[in-house]
C-alpha cells in the first residue's frame, strides 16, 4: 500500500509539473501578443501552429549549451483551418542558443507558417535550418509580413528577455516531442501526431487558458 501511495504521489507531482508549464506558456503567449509593435497580426493569422517555450535557460552542456521545454499548439482540421486544438509538449535543444541568451532566462515564441513546416514538427526531431527553414521573425503590427524572411521561412522565431522583444535566429537548434511530459498530461503514451492531428485527445482543462488566448488573438487561419 505504501508503494502504491508513493507512486500515486509521484504521478500527481509530474502532472502538476506539466500543468505549471501550460500555465506559464499561457502567460507568455498573452504577454508577447500584447506587446505593441510585436508579432505582426497578419503573420499570426497565417500561422498553421505556434510553439511557446517559457524561461529557456543556459545550462552547462558544453559551451553555450541550452535547452527549453514548452508546448506546440496546432489549428485543427486537415488543412489547419479550424480552431486551436490540444497542446503537445516539446523540447528545444542546441549549443548555439546559450551563446545568444547570456545568463538570463528567455521566452521563445515560434510561428509555423505553412503545412510543410507544420508536418515536419511531427517527426521524432527537427533541426531548424535543415529539416525546416527558420528565420528571425519580423516585428510590427502592420509591417513585416512582406519581408523576405517571412515570405520564405517555414518557422519564424521570436524571443523575449528582460523586457526586450526581438526576432532571433535559432538555426542549428533541435525541436523534439517531450514524450514523457505528454504521457504525464494525457495519462497514456501518445505521439505528437496523435495529440495534434489525429484527434485522439481533447483539450485538457489545464490548457484551456492557453488555447483560449490563441482563439481570441487569432480565431481564424487566413492563409491561402
mmCIF file of C-alpha atoms in Angstrom:
data_model
loop_
_atom_site.group_PDB
_atom_site.id
_atom_site.type_symbol
_atom_site.label_atom_id
_atom_site.label_comp_id
_atom_site.label_asym_id
_atom_site.label_seq_id
_atom_site.Cartn_x
_atom_site.Cartn_y
_atom_site.Cartn_z
ATOM 1 C CA UNK A 1 0.000 0.000 0.000
ATOM 2 C CA UNK A 2 2.816 2.380 0.830
ATOM 3 C CA UNK A 3 4.480 1.739 -2.544
ATOM 4 C CA UNK A 4 1.185 2.408 -4.336
ATOM 5 C CA UNK A 5 0.758 5.632 -2.361
ATOM 6 C CA UNK A 6 4.269 6.792 -3.260
ATOM 7 C CA UNK A 7 3.732 6.025 -6.941
ATOM 8 C CA UNK A 8 0.420 7.901 -6.927
ATOM 9 C CA UNK A 9 2.093 10.902 -5.304
ATOM 10 C CA UNK A 10 4.873 10.880 -7.891
ATOM 11 C CA UNK A 11 2.342 10.668 -10.712
ATOM 12 C CA UNK A 12 0.405 13.623 -9.320
ATOM 13 C CA UNK A 13 3.643 15.589 -8.947
ATOM 14 C CA UNK A 14 4.501 15.049 -12.617
ATOM 15 C CA UNK A 15 1.014 16.073 -13.755
ATOM 16 C CA UNK A 16 1.263 19.232 -11.654
ATOM 17 C CA UNK A 17 4.640 19.968 -13.243
ATOM 18 C CA UNK A 18 3.138 19.808 -16.733
ATOM 19 C CA UNK A 19 0.151 21.876 -15.602
ATOM 20 C CA UNK A 20 2.554 24.559 -14.397
ATOM 21 C CA UNK A 21 4.263 24.544 -17.786
ATOM 22 C CA UNK A 22 0.921 25.054 -19.525
ATOM 23 C CA UNK A 23 0.053 27.948 -17.217
ATOM 24 C CA UNK A 24 3.455 29.569 -17.805
ATOM 25 C CA UNK A 25 3.019 29.130 -21.560
ATOM 26 C CA UNK A 26 -0.415 30.782 -21.463
ATOM 27 C CA UNK A 27 1.023 33.758 -19.598
ATOM 28 C CA UNK A 28 3.949 34.122 -22.011
ATOM 29 C CA UNK A 29 1.708 33.946 -25.087
ATOM 30 C CA UNK A 30 -0.649 36.602 -23.737
ATOM 31 C CA UNK A 31 2.176 38.927 -22.748
ATOM 32 C CA UNK A 32 4.032 38.530 -26.057
ATOM 33 C CA UNK A 33 0.915 39.058 -28.159
ATOM 34 C CA UNK A 34 0.080 42.182 -26.121
ATOM 35 C CA UNK A 35 3.437 43.819 -26.926
ATOM 36 C CA UNK A 36 2.898 46.921 -29.096
ATOM 37 C CA UNK A 37 4.615 46.565 -32.478
ATOM 38 C CA UNK A 38 5.415 42.955 -31.636
ATOM 39 C CA UNK A 39 4.321 39.902 -33.623
ATOM 40 C CA UNK A 40 2.559 41.165 -36.786
ATOM 41 C CA UNK A 41 -1.120 40.267 -36.663
ATOM 42 C CA UNK A 42 -1.016 39.337 -40.345
ATOM 43 C CA UNK A 43 1.623 36.691 -39.661
ATOM 44 C CA UNK A 44 -0.154 35.293 -36.608
ATOM 45 C CA UNK A 45 -3.342 34.971 -38.649
ATOM 46 C CA UNK A 46 -1.482 32.954 -41.291
ATOM 47 C CA UNK A 47 0.319 30.616 -38.878
ATOM 48 C CA UNK A 48 -0.622 26.942 -39.003
ATOM 49 C CA UNK A 49 0.659 26.349 -35.467
ATOM 50 C CA UNK A 50 2.663 28.042 -32.718
ATOM 51 C CA UNK A 51 5.299 26.959 -30.222
ATOM 52 C CA UNK A 52 5.948 28.674 -26.908
ATOM 53 C CA UNK A 53 8.901 27.892 -24.643
ATOM 54 C CA UNK A 54 8.876 29.836 -21.376
ATOM 55 C CA UNK A 55 12.058 30.604 -19.432
ATOM 56 C CA UNK A 56 14.667 28.863 -21.575
ATOM 57 C CA UNK A 57 17.922 28.868 -19.618
ATOM 58 C CA UNK A 58 21.581 28.389 -20.347
ATOM 59 C CA UNK A 59 22.918 25.156 -18.873
ATOM 60 C CA UNK A 60 26.322 23.572 -18.565
ATOM 61 C CA UNK A 61 26.210 21.263 -21.576
ATOM 62 C CA UNK A 62 29.388 22.180 -23.396
ATOM 63 C CA UNK A 63 29.973 25.791 -24.372
ATOM 64 C CA UNK A 64 26.789 27.770 -24.730
ATOM 65 C CA UNK A 65 24.532 24.737 -24.435
ATOM 66 C CA UNK A 66 20.889 25.328 -23.583
ATOM 67 C CA UNK A 67 17.560 23.622 -23.583
ATOM 68 C CA UNK A 68 13.983 24.619 -23.041
ATOM 69 C CA UNK A 69 10.631 22.948 -22.533
ATOM 70 C CA UNK A 70 7.375 24.241 -23.907
ATOM 71 C CA UNK A 71 4.284 23.426 -25.931
ATOM 72 C CA UNK A 72 3.164 23.251 -29.527
ATOM 73 C CA UNK A 73 -0.434 24.125 -30.471
ATOM 74 C CA UNK A 74 -1.890 23.391 -33.921
ATOM 75 C CA UNK A 75 -5.000 24.711 -35.575
ATOM 76 C CA UNK A 76 -7.376 21.785 -36.025
ATOM 77 C CA UNK A 77 -8.619 20.360 -39.313
ATOM 78 C CA UNK A 78 -6.944 18.679 -42.246
ATOM 79 C CA UNK A 79 -5.810 22.000 -43.713
ATOM 80 C CA UNK A 80 -5.209 23.774 -40.369
ATOM 81 C CA UNK A 81 -8.326 25.900 -40.858
ATOM 82 C CA UNK A 82 -10.109 25.035 -37.592
ATOM 83 C CA UNK A 83 -9.910 26.288 -34.021
ATOM 84 C CA UNK A 84 -6.768 25.850 -31.943
ATOM 85 C CA UNK A 85 -6.502 22.332 -30.549
ATOM 86 C CA UNK A 86 -4.875 20.415 -27.676
ATOM 87 C CA UNK A 87 -1.194 21.102 -26.945
ATOM 88 C CA UNK A 88 1.747 18.738 -27.253
ATOM 89 C CA UNK A 89 4.860 19.218 -25.135
ATOM 90 C CA UNK A 90 8.149 19.844 -26.939
ATOM 91 C CA UNK A 91 11.813 20.368 -26.104
ATOM 92 C CA UNK A 92 14.280 22.808 -27.685
ATOM 93 C CA UNK A 93 17.947 21.865 -27.623
ATOM 94 C CA UNK A 94 21.023 23.403 -29.194
ATOM 95 C CA UNK A 95 24.540 24.532 -28.468
ATOM 96 C CA UNK A 96 24.207 27.934 -30.127
ATOM 97 C CA UNK A 97 21.178 29.016 -28.086
ATOM 98 C CA UNK A 98 23.139 29.645 -24.925
ATOM 99 C CA UNK A 99 25.634 31.864 -26.692
ATOM 100 C CA UNK A 100 22.781 34.187 -27.607
ATOM 101 C CA UNK A 101 20.978 34.039 -24.278
ATOM 102 C CA UNK A 102 23.788 35.054 -21.963
ATOM 103 C CA UNK A 103 22.883 34.278 -18.367
ATOM 104 C CA UNK A 104 19.203 35.188 -18.235
ATOM 105 C CA UNK A 105 16.079 33.156 -18.834
ATOM 106 C CA UNK A 106 14.435 33.863 -22.182
ATOM 107 C CA UNK A 107 10.956 33.182 -23.524
ATOM 108 C CA UNK A 108 10.637 31.897 -27.096
ATOM 109 C CA UNK A 109 7.626 32.122 -29.401
ATOM 110 C CA UNK A 110 7.562 30.475 -32.838
ATOM 111 C CA UNK A 111 5.132 30.841 -35.733
ATOM 112 C CA UNK A 112 4.950 27.910 -38.142
ATOM 113 C CA UNK A 113 3.906 29.424 -41.434
ATOM 114 C CA UNK A 114 2.994 26.607 -43.827
ATOM 115 C CA UNK A 115 1.802 22.981 -43.861
ATOM 116 C CA UNK A 116 5.264 21.667 -44.739
ATOM 117 C CA UNK A 117 6.758 23.256 -41.625
ATOM 118 C CA UNK A 118 3.850 22.056 -39.502
ATOM 119 C CA UNK A 119 4.143 18.467 -40.714
ATOM 120 C CA UNK A 120 7.926 18.454 -40.221
ATOM 121 C CA UNK A 121 7.431 19.047 -36.489
ATOM 122 C CA UNK A 122 5.674 15.707 -36.130
ATOM 123 C CA UNK A 123 8.907 13.817 -36.814
ATOM 124 C CA UNK A 124 10.978 12.410 -33.967
ATOM 125 C CA UNK A 125 13.124 15.547 -34.128
ATOM 126 C CA UNK A 126 13.518 18.587 -36.359
ATOM 127 C CA UNK A 127 16.718 20.550 -36.893
ATOM 128 C CA UNK A 128 15.942 24.190 -37.604
ATOM 129 C CA UNK A 129 17.564 25.357 -40.805
ATOM 130 C CA UNK A 130 17.970 21.801 -42.113
ATOM 131 C CA UNK A 131 14.694 19.876 -41.719
ATOM 132 C CA UNK A 132 12.666 23.092 -41.591
ATOM 133 C CA UNK A 133 13.752 26.550 -42.715
ATOM 134 C CA UNK A 134 13.763 29.106 -39.903
ATOM 135 C CA UNK A 135 14.379 32.841 -39.622
ATOM 136 C CA UNK A 136 14.181 35.611 -37.062
ATOM 137 C CA UNK A 137 10.624 36.902 -37.125
ATOM 138 C CA UNK A 138 9.892 40.484 -38.229
ATOM 139 C CA UNK A 139 8.189 42.858 -35.794
ATOM 140 C CA UNK A 140 5.405 45.371 -36.243
ATOM 141 C CA UNK A 141 1.633 45.002 -36.144
ATOM 142 C CA UNK A 142 1.068 46.295 -39.661
ATOM 143 C CA UNK A 143 4.500 45.665 -41.166
ATOM 144 C CA UNK A 144 6.927 42.853 -41.709
ATOM 145 C CA UNK A 145 4.680 40.342 -43.428
ATOM 146 C CA UNK A 146 6.209 41.199 -46.789
ATOM 147 C CA UNK A 147 9.846 40.758 -45.731
ATOM 148 C CA UNK A 148 11.908 38.123 -47.495
ATOM 149 C CA UNK A 149 12.361 36.103 -44.286
ATOM 150 C CA UNK A 150 8.643 35.920 -43.643
ATOM 151 C CA UNK A 151 7.896 35.026 -47.245
ATOM 152 C CA UNK A 152 10.378 32.123 -47.381
ATOM 153 C CA UNK A 153 10.777 30.694 -43.881
ATOM 154 C CA UNK A 154 8.676 27.821 -42.596
ATOM 155 C CA UNK A 155 9.252 28.838 -38.973
ATOM 156 C CA UNK A 156 9.618 32.394 -37.622
ATOM 157 C CA UNK A 157 11.294 32.704 -34.218
ATOM 158 C CA UNK A 158 10.924 35.398 -31.563
ATOM 159 C CA UNK A 159 12.475 35.888 -28.127
ATOM 160 C CA UNK A 160 11.771 37.990 -25.045
ATOM 161 C CA UNK A 161 14.253 38.637 -22.259
ATOM 162 C CA UNK A 162 14.318 41.353 -19.592
ATOM 163 C CA UNK A 163 11.589 43.203 -21.406
ATOM 164 C CA UNK A 164 13.397 43.151 -24.773
ATOM 165 C CA UNK A 165 11.396 41.531 -27.567
ATOM 166 C CA UNK A 166 13.035 40.652 -30.876
ATOM 167 C CA UNK A 167 13.328 38.131 -33.654
ATOM 168 C CA UNK A 168 16.136 35.644 -33.022
ATOM 169 C CA UNK A 169 17.822 33.158 -35.329
ATOM 170 C CA UNK A 170 17.906 29.617 -33.922
ATOM 171 C CA UNK A 171 19.266 27.739 -36.930
ATOM 172 C CA UNK A 172 21.005 24.554 -35.871
ATOM 173 C CA UNK A 173 18.816 24.063 -32.810
ATOM 174 C CA UNK A 174 16.640 20.959 -32.493
ATOM 175 C CA UNK A 175 12.960 20.585 -31.627
ATOM 176 C CA UNK A 176 11.626 17.214 -30.472
ATOM 177 C CA UNK A 177 8.452 15.966 -28.773
ATOM 178 C CA UNK A 178 8.674 15.615 -24.987
ATOM 179 C CA UNK A 179 7.133 12.148 -24.837
ATOM 180 C CA UNK A 180 7.340 11.774 -21.060
ATOM 181 C CA UNK A 181 5.563 15.080 -20.439
ATOM 182 C CA UNK A 182 2.835 14.207 -22.948
ATOM 183 C CA UNK A 183 2.247 10.891 -21.196
ATOM 184 C CA UNK A 184 2.130 12.629 -17.810
ATOM 185 C CA UNK A 185 -0.529 15.074 -19.003
ATOM 186 C CA UNK A 186 -2.742 12.742 -21.029
ATOM 187 C CA UNK A 187 -2.303 9.604 -18.923
ATOM 188 C CA UNK A 188 -1.108 7.364 -21.741
ATOM 189 C CA UNK A 189 1.626 7.124 -24.336
ATOM 190 C CA UNK A 190 0.796 9.309 -27.331
ATOM 191 C CA UNK A 191 2.790 10.633 -30.252
ATOM 192 C CA UNK A 192 2.697 14.321 -31.093
ATOM 193 C CA UNK A 193 0.655 13.432 -34.169
ATOM 194 C CA UNK A 194 -1.863 11.537 -32.004
ATOM 195 C CA UNK A 195 -2.380 14.694 -29.946
ATOM 196 C CA UNK A 196 -2.444 17.490 -32.505
ATOM 197 C CA UNK A 197 -3.513 15.822 -35.777
ATOM 198 C CA UNK A 198 -5.336 12.543 -35.156
ATOM 199 C CA UNK A 199 -7.883 13.816 -32.642
ATOM 200 C CA UNK A 200 -7.189 11.145 -30.039
ATOM 201 C CA UNK A 201 -7.465 13.599 -27.122
ATOM 202 C CA UNK A 202 -9.439 16.690 -26.240
ATOM 203 C CA UNK A 203 -8.186 19.943 -24.755
ATOM 204 C CA UNK A 204 -7.359 19.331 -21.075
ATOM 205 C CA UNK A 205 -8.699 21.801 -18.523
ATOM 206 C CA UNK A 206 -5.146 22.889 -17.677
ATOM 207 C CA UNK A 207 -4.615 24.011 -21.296
ATOM 208 C CA UNK A 208 -7.816 25.990 -21.739
ATOM 209 C CA UNK A 209 -6.254 29.330 -20.792
ATOM 210 C CA UNK A 210 -3.546 28.868 -23.422
ATOM 211 C CA UNK A 211 -5.932 27.754 -26.160
ATOM 212 C CA UNK A 212 -8.460 30.484 -25.316
ATOM 213 C CA UNK A 213 -5.726 33.127 -25.575
ATOM 214 C CA UNK A 214 -4.869 31.919 -29.078
ATOM 215 C CA UNK A 215 -8.543 31.712 -30.062
ATOM 216 C CA UNK A 216 -9.077 35.338 -29.032
ATOM 217 C CA UNK A 217 -5.891 36.580 -30.679
ATOM 218 C CA UNK A 218 -6.349 34.722 -33.988
ATOM 219 C CA UNK A 219 -9.677 32.910 -34.311
ATOM 220 C CA UNK A 220 -9.281 32.085 -37.995
ATOM 221 C CA UNK A 221 -6.459 30.935 -40.285
ATOM 222 C CA UNK A 222 -6.247 33.484 -43.099
ATOM 223 C CA UNK A 223 -3.526 31.768 -45.106
ATOM 224 C CA UNK A 224 -4.351 30.796 -48.682
#
